[in-house]
GROMACS .gro file of C-alpha atoms in nm:
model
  384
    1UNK     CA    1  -1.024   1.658   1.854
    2UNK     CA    2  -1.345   1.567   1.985
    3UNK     CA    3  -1.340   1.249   2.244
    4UNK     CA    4  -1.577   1.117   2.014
    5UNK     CA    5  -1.532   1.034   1.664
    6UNK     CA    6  -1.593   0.810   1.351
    7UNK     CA    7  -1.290   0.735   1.108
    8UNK     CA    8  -1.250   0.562   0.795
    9UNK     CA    9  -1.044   0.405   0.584
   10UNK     CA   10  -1.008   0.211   0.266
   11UNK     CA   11  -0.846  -0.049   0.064
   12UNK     CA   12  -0.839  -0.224  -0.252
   13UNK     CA   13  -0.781  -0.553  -0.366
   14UNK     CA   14  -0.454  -0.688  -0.620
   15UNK     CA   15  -0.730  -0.675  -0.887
   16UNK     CA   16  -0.797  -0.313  -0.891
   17UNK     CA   17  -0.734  -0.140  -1.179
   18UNK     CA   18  -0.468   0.087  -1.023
   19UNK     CA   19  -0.311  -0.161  -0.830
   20UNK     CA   20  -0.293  -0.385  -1.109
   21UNK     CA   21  -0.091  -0.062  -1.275
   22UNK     CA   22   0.132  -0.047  -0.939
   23UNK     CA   23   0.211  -0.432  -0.946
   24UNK     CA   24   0.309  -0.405  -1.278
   25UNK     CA   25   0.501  -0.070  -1.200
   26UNK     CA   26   0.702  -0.221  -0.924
   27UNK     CA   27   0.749  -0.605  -1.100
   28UNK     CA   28   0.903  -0.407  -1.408
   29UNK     CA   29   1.126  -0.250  -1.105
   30UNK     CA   30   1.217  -0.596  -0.943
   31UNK     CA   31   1.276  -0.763  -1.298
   32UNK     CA   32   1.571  -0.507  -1.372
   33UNK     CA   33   1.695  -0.471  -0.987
   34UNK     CA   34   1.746  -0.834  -1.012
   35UNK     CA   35   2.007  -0.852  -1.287
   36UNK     CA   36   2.118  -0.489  -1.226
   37UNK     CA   37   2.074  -0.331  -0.903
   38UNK     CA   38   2.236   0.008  -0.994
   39UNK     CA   39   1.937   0.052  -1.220
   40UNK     CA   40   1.718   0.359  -1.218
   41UNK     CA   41   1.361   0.337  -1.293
   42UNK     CA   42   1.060   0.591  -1.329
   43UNK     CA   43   0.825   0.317  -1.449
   44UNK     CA   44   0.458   0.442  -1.492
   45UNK     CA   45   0.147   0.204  -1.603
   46UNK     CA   46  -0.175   0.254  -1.760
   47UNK     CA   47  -0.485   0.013  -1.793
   48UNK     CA   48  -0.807  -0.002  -1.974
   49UNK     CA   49  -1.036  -0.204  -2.147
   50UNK     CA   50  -0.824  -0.493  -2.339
   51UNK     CA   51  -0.509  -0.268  -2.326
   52UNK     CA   52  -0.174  -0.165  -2.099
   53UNK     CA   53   0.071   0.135  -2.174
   54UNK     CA   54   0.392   0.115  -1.955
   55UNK     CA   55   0.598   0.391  -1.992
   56UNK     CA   56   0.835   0.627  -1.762
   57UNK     CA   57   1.258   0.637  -1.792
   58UNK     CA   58   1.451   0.358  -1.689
   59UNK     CA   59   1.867   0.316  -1.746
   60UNK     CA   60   1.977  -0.008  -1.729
   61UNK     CA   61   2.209  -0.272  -1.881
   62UNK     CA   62   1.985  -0.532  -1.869
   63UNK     CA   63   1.671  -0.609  -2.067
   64UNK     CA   64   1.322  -0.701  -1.919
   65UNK     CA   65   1.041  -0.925  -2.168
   66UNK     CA   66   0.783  -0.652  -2.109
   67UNK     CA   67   0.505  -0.890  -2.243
   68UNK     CA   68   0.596  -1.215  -2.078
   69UNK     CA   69   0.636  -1.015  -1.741
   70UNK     CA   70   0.307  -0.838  -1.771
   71UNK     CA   71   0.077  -1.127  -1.902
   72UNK     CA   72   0.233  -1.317  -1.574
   73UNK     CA   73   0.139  -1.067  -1.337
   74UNK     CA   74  -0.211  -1.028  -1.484
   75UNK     CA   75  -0.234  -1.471  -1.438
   76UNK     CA   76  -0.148  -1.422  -1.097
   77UNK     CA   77  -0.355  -1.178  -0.983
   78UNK     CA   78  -0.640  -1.371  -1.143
   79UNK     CA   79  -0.739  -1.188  -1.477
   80UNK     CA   80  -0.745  -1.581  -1.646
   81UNK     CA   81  -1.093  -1.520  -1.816
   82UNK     CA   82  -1.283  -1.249  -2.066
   83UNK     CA   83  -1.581  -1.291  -1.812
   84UNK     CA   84  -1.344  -1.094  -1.571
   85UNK     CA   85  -1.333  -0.809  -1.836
   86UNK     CA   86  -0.964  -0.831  -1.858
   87UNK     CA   87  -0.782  -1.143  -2.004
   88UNK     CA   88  -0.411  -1.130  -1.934
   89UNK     CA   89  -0.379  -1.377  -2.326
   90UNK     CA   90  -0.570  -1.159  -2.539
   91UNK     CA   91  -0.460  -0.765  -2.404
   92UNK     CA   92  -0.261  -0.588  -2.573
   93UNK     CA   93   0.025  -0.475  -2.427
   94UNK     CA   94   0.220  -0.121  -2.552
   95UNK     CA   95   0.591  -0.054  -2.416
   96UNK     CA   96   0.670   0.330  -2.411
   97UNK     CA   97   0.986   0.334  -2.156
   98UNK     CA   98   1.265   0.548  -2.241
   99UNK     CA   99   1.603   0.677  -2.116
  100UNK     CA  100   1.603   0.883  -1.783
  101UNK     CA  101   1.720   1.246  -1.839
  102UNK     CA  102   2.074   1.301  -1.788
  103UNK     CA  103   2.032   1.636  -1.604
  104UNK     CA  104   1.858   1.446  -1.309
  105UNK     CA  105   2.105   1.152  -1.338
  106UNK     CA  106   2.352   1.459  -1.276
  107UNK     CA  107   2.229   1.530  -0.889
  108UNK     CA  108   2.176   1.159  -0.822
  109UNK     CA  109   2.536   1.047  -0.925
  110UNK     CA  110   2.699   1.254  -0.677
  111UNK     CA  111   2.467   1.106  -0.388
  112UNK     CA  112   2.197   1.348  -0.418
  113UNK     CA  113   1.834   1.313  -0.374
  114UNK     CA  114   1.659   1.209  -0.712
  115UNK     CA  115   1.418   1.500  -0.635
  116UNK     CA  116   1.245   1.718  -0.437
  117UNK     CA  117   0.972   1.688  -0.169
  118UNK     CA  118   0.866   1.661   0.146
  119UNK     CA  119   0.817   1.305   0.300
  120UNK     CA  120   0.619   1.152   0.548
  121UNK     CA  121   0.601   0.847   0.791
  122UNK     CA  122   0.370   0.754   1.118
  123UNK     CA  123   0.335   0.523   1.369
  124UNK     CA  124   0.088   0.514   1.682
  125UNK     CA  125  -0.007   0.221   1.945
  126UNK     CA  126  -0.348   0.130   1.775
  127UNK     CA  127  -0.235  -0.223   1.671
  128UNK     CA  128   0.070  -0.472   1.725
  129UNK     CA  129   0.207  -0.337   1.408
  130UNK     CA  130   0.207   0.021   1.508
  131UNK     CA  131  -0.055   0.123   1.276
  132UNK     CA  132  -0.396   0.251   1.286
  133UNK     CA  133  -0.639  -0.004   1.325
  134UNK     CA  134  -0.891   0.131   1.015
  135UNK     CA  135  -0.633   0.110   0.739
  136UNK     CA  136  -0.486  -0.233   0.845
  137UNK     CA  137  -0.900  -0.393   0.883
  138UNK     CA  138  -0.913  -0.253   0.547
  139UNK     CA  139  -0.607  -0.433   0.432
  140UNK     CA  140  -0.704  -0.748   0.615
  141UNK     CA  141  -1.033  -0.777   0.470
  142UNK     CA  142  -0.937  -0.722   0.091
  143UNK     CA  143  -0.611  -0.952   0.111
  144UNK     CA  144  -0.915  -1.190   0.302
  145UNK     CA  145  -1.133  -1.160  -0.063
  146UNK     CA  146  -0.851  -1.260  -0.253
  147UNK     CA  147  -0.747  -1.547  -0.069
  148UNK     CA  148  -1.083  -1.712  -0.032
  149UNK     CA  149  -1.110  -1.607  -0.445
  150UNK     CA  150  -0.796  -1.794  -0.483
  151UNK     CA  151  -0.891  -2.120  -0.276
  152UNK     CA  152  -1.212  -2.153  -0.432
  153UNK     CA  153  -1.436  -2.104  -0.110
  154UNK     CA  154  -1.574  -1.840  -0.310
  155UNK     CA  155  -1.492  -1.913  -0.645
  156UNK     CA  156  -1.820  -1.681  -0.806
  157UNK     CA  157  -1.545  -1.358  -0.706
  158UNK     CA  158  -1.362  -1.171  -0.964
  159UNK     CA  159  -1.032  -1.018  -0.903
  160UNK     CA  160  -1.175  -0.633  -0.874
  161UNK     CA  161  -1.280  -0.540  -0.552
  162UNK     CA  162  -1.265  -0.272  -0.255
  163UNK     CA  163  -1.323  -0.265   0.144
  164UNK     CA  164  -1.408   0.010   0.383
  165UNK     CA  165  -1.391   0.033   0.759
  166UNK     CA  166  -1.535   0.278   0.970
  167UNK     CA  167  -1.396   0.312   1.334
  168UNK     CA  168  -1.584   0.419   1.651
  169UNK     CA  169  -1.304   0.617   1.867
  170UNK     CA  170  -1.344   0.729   2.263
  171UNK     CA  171  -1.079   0.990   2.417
  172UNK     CA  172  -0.831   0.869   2.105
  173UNK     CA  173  -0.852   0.531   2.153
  174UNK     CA  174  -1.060   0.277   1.868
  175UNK     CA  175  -1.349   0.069   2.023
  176UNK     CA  176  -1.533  -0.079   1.724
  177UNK     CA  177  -1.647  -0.101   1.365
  178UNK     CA  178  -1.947   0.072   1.350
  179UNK     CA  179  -1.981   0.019   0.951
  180UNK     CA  180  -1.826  -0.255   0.669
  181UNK     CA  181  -1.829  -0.151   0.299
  182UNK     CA  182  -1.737  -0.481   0.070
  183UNK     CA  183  -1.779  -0.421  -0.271
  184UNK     CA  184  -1.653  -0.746  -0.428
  185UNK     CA  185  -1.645  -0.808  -0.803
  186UNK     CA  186  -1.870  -1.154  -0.891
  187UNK     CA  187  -1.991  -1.360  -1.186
  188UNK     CA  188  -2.317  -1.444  -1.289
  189UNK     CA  189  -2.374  -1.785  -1.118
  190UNK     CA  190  -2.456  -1.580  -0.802
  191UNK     CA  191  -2.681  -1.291  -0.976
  192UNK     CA  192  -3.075  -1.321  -0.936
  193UNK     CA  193  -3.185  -1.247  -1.266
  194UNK     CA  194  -3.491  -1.142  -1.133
  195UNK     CA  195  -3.421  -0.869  -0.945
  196UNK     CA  196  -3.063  -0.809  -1.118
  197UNK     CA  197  -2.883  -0.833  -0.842
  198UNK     CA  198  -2.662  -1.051  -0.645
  199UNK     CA  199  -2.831  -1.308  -0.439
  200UNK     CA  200  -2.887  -1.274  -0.057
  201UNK     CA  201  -2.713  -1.588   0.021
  202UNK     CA  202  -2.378  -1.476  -0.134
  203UNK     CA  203  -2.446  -1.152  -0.013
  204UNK     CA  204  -2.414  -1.359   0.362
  205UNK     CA  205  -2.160  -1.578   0.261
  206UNK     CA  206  -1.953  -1.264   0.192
  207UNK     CA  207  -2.035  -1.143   0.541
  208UNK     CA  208  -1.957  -1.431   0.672
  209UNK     CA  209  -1.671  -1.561   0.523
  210UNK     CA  210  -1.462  -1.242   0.460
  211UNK     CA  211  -1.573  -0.997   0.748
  212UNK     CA  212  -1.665  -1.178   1.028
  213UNK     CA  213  -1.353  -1.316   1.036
  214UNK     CA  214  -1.077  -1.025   0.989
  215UNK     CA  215  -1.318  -0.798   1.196
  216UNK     CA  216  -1.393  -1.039   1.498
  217UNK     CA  217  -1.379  -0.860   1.853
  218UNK     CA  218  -1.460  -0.514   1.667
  219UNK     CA  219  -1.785  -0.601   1.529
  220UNK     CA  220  -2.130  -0.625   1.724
  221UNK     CA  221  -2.473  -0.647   1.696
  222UNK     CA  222  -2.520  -0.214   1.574
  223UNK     CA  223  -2.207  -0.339   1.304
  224UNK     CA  224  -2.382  -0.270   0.957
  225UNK     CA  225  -2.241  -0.394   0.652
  226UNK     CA  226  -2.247  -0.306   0.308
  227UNK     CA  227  -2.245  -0.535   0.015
  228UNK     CA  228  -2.241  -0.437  -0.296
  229UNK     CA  229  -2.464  -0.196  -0.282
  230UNK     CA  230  -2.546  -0.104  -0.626
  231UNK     CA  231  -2.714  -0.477  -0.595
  232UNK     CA  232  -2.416  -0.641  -0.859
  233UNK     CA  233  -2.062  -0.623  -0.966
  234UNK     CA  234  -2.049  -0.771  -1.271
  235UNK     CA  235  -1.821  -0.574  -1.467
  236UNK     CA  236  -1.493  -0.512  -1.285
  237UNK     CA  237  -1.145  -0.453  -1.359
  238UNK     CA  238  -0.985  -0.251  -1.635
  239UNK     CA  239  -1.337  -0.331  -1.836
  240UNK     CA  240  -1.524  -0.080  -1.599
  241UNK     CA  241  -1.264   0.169  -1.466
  242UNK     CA  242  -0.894   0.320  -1.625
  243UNK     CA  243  -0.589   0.214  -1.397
  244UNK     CA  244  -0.303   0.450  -1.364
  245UNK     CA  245   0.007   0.402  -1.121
  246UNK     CA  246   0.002   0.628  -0.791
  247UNK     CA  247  -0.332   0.644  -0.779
  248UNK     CA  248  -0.395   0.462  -0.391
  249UNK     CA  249  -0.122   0.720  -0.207
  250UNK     CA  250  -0.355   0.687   0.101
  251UNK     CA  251  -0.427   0.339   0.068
  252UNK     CA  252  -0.045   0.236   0.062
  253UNK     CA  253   0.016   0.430   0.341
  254UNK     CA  254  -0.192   0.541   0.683
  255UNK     CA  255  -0.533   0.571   0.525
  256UNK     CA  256  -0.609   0.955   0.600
  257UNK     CA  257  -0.487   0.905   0.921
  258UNK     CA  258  -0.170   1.117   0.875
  259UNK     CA  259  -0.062   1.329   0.582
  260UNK     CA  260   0.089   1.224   0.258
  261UNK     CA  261   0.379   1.395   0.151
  262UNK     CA  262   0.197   1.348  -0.225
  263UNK     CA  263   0.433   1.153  -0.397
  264UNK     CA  264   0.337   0.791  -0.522
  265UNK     CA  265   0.575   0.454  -0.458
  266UNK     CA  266   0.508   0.214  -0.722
  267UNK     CA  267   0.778   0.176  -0.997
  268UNK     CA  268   1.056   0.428  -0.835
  269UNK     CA  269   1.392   0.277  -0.762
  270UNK     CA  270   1.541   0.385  -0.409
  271UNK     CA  271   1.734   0.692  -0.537
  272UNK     CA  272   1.420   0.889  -0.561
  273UNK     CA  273   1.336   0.971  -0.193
  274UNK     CA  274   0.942   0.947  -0.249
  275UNK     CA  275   0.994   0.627  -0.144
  276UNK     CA  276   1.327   0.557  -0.008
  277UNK     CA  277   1.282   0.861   0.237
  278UNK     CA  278   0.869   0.769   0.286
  279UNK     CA  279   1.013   0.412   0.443
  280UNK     CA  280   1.284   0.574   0.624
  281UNK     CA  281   1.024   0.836   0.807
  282UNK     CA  282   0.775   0.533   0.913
  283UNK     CA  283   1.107   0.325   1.010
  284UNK     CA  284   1.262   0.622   1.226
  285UNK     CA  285   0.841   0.697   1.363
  286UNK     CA  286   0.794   0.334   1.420
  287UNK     CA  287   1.117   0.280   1.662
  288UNK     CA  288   1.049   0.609   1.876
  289UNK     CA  289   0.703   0.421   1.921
  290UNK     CA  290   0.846   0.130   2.000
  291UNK     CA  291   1.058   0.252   2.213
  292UNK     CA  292   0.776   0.434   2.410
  293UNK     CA  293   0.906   0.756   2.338
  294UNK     CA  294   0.554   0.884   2.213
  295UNK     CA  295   0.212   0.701   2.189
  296UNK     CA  296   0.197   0.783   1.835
  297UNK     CA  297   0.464   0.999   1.611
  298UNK     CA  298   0.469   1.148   1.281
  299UNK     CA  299   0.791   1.262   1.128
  300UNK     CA  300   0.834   1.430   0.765
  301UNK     CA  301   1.183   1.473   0.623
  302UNK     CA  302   1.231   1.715   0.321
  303UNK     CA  303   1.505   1.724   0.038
  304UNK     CA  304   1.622   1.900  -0.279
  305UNK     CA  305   1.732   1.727  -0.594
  306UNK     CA  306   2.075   1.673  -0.596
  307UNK     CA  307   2.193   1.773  -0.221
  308UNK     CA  308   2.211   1.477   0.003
  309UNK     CA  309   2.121   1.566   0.337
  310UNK     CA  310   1.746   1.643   0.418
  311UNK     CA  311   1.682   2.001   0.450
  312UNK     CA  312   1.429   2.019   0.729
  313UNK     CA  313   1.329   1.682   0.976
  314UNK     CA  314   1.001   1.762   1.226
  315UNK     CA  315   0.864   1.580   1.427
  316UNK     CA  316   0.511   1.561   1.645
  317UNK     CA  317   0.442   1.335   1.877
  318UNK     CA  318   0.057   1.493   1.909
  319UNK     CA  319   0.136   1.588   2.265
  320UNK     CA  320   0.210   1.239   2.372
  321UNK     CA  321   0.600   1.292   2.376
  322UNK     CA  322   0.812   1.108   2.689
  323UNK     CA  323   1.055   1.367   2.597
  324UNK     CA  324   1.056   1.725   2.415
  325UNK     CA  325   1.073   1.700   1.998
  326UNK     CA  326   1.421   1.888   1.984
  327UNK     CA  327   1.547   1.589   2.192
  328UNK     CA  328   1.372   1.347   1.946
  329UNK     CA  329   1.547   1.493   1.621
  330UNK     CA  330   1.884   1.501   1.768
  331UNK     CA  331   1.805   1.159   1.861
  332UNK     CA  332   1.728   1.103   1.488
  333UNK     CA  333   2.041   1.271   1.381
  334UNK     CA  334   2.268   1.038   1.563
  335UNK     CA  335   2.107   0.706   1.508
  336UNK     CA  336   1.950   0.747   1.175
  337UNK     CA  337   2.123   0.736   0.804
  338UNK     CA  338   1.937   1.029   0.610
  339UNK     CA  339   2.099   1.090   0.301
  340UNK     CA  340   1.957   0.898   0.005
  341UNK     CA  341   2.290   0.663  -0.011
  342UNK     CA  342   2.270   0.558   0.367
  343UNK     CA  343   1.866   0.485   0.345
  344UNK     CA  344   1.947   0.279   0.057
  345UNK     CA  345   2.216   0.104   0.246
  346UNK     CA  346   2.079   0.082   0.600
  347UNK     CA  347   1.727  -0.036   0.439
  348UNK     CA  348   1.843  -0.308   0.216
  349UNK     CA  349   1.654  -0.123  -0.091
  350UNK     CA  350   1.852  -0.249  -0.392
  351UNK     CA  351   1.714  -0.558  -0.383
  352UNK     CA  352   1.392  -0.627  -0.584
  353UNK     CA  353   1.151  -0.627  -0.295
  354UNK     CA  354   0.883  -0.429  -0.466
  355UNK     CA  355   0.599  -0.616  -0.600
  356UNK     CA  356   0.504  -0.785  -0.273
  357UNK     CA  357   0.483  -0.376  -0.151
  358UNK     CA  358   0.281  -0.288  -0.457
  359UNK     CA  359  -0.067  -0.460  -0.294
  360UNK     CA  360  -0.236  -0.473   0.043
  361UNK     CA  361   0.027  -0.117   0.185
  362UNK     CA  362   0.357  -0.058   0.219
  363UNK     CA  363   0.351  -0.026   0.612
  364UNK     CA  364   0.238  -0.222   0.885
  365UNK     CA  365   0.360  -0.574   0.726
  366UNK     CA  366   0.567  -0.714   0.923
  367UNK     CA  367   0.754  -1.089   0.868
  368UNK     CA  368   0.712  -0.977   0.506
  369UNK     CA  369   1.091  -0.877   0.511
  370UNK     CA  370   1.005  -0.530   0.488
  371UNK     CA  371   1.378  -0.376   0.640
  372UNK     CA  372   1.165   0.007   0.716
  373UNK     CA  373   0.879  -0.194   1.007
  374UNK     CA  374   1.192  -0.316   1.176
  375UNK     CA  375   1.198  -0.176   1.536
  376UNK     CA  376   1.601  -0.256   1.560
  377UNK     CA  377   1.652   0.117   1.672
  378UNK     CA  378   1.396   0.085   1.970
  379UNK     CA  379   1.638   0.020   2.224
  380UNK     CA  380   1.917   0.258   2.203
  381UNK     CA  381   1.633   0.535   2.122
  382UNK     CA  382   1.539   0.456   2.486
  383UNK     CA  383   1.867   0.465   2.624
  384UNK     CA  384   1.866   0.822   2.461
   0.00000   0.00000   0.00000
């Protein structure tokens, strides 16, 4: 790779429409995980103007209010008004779940994998979190538009919105934001009817109270940001753009910056290794950084449906390997549960974690109680 690059990244906010479709995904997920942890769920959502569709396969013995759940979620994340293009009192809500197929309960009632696939998980040294910087800005400057929307300091934003972060780096290391996309959904109190756009001092107040201060060090003087740049963002939400589930693969995981096995998170219980095996790569990547075993590490595991042991691990450590990558996957091996049944159990994944995963990516949070950004293993990995 050339010692000089640009790379970007994005993220959305909890009012997206397909992370409003995730959220709801993954809170149908907690609901039955609470009451029955044994449950299996395949939960998929679907927004649009004035109406949701969940549907999928789900076996339980419990019973989840659908309705109640959903018009909760949609309160929470902020949809509390038609003049946000979504209302979560007045949608309609349709329920379309059904019972998973027997002939893949076969596979993952013996301990098998709940599929096939290849999975994927990465660390790297570019922040405290063992992340790469551009995806967790991205994060930080979308979960920063919700909170001020929440507190009021800039009560004219709607739940809907996006961020985008472009990174200078030099010989593989990040040195600055060299661009800021914001695109932040807003009522009319801050439009200039005018011109039919939003105002320039919102425009700054954006700036200034949303990316100044997530971005900080990174930005300078040549930083140029982008607000809005269509001029307004009136109509956001499910009013303006369809919402499906599994739609932000790259935003909940490493933003572009390593590959994506292709399979989606939101509304999967553990026994399907999408996600179980996704959060046991970055856990297993994550402790050989920590342990200074590589400078950054990706690792991708690979299963069939119904056999419990992963058919292939690799690993690359992009040349930056302390030791050779046979050494690391033996090291793996040893140290590491694998099969669906001991990720579930070394992970902690029966418990109805899910939601909180469902906005703002699934790696990189840590104090969140996230088991897989644990760097427990980091010390015996060094020992070898």
């Amino acid at each position: 790779m050339a010692k000089s690059y640009l790379f970007t990244s994005e993220s959305v906010t909890e009012g997206h429409p397909d992370k409003v479709c995730d959220q709801i995904s993954d809170a149908v997920l907690d609901e039955i995980l609470k009451k029955d942890p044994a449950g299996r769920v395949a939960c998929e959502t679907y927004v649009t103007m004035g109406l949701i569709i969940i549907g999928g396969e789900v076996t339980t013995k419990t019973y989840v209010d659908m309705h109640n759940l959903c018009r909760g979620l949609l309160k929470d994340i902020g949809y509390t008004h038609p003049k946000y293009g979504f209302d979560y009192e007045t949608c309609a809500i349709l329920n379309a779940i059904h019972t998973q197929s027997p002939d893949i309960a076969l596979g993952v009632d013996k301990g098998g994998a709940g599929d096939q696939g290849m999975m994927l998980g990465y660390a790297c040294r570019e922040t405290p979190e063992l992340m790469p910087l551009p995806i967790m800005l991205a994060h930080r400057l979308v979960r920063r538009s919700a909170e001020v929307r929440k507190k009021g300091t800039l009560d004219y934003l709607g739940p809907d919105g996006k961020s985008q972060v472009t990174v200078l780096y030099e010989n593989g290391k990040p040195k600055k934001v060299t661009s800021v996309v914001l695109a932040c959904q807003h009522t009319e109190d801050v439009l200039d009817k005018k011109k039919d756009r939003m105002n320039e001092k919102a425009r700054k107040e954006i700036i200034e109270k949303i990316g100044k201060p997530i971005l900080g060090k990174y930005i300078d003087k040549d930083t140029k940001f982008y607000v809005n740049e269509t001029g307004k963002f009136l109509i956001g939400g499910p009013q303006s753009d369809t919402g499906m589930t599994g739609r932000k693969i790259i935003v909940d995981t490493y933003g572009g910056m390593a590959p994506h096995g292709g399979g989606a998170f939101s509304g999967k219980d553990p026994t399907k290794v999408d996600r179980s095996a996704s959060y046991m790569a970055r856990y297993i990547a994550k402790n050989i950084v920590a342990a200074r075993l590589a400078e950054k590490c990706l690792i991708q595991l690979a299963y069939v449906i119904g056999v419990a042991d992963p058919l292939s691990i690799m690993v690359d450590t992009y040349g930056t390997g302390k030791v050779s990558n046979e050494r690391l996957i033996k090291l793996i091996r040893k140290h590491f549960e694998l099969t669906p049944h001991g990720i579930i159990q070394h992970l902690h994944l029966r418990k109805p974690i899910y939601l909180k995963t469902a906005a703002y990516g699934h790696f990189g949070r840590e104090g969140e109680g996230f088991t897989w950004e644990e760097t427990d293993k980091a010390e015996i990995l060094a020992r070898g």
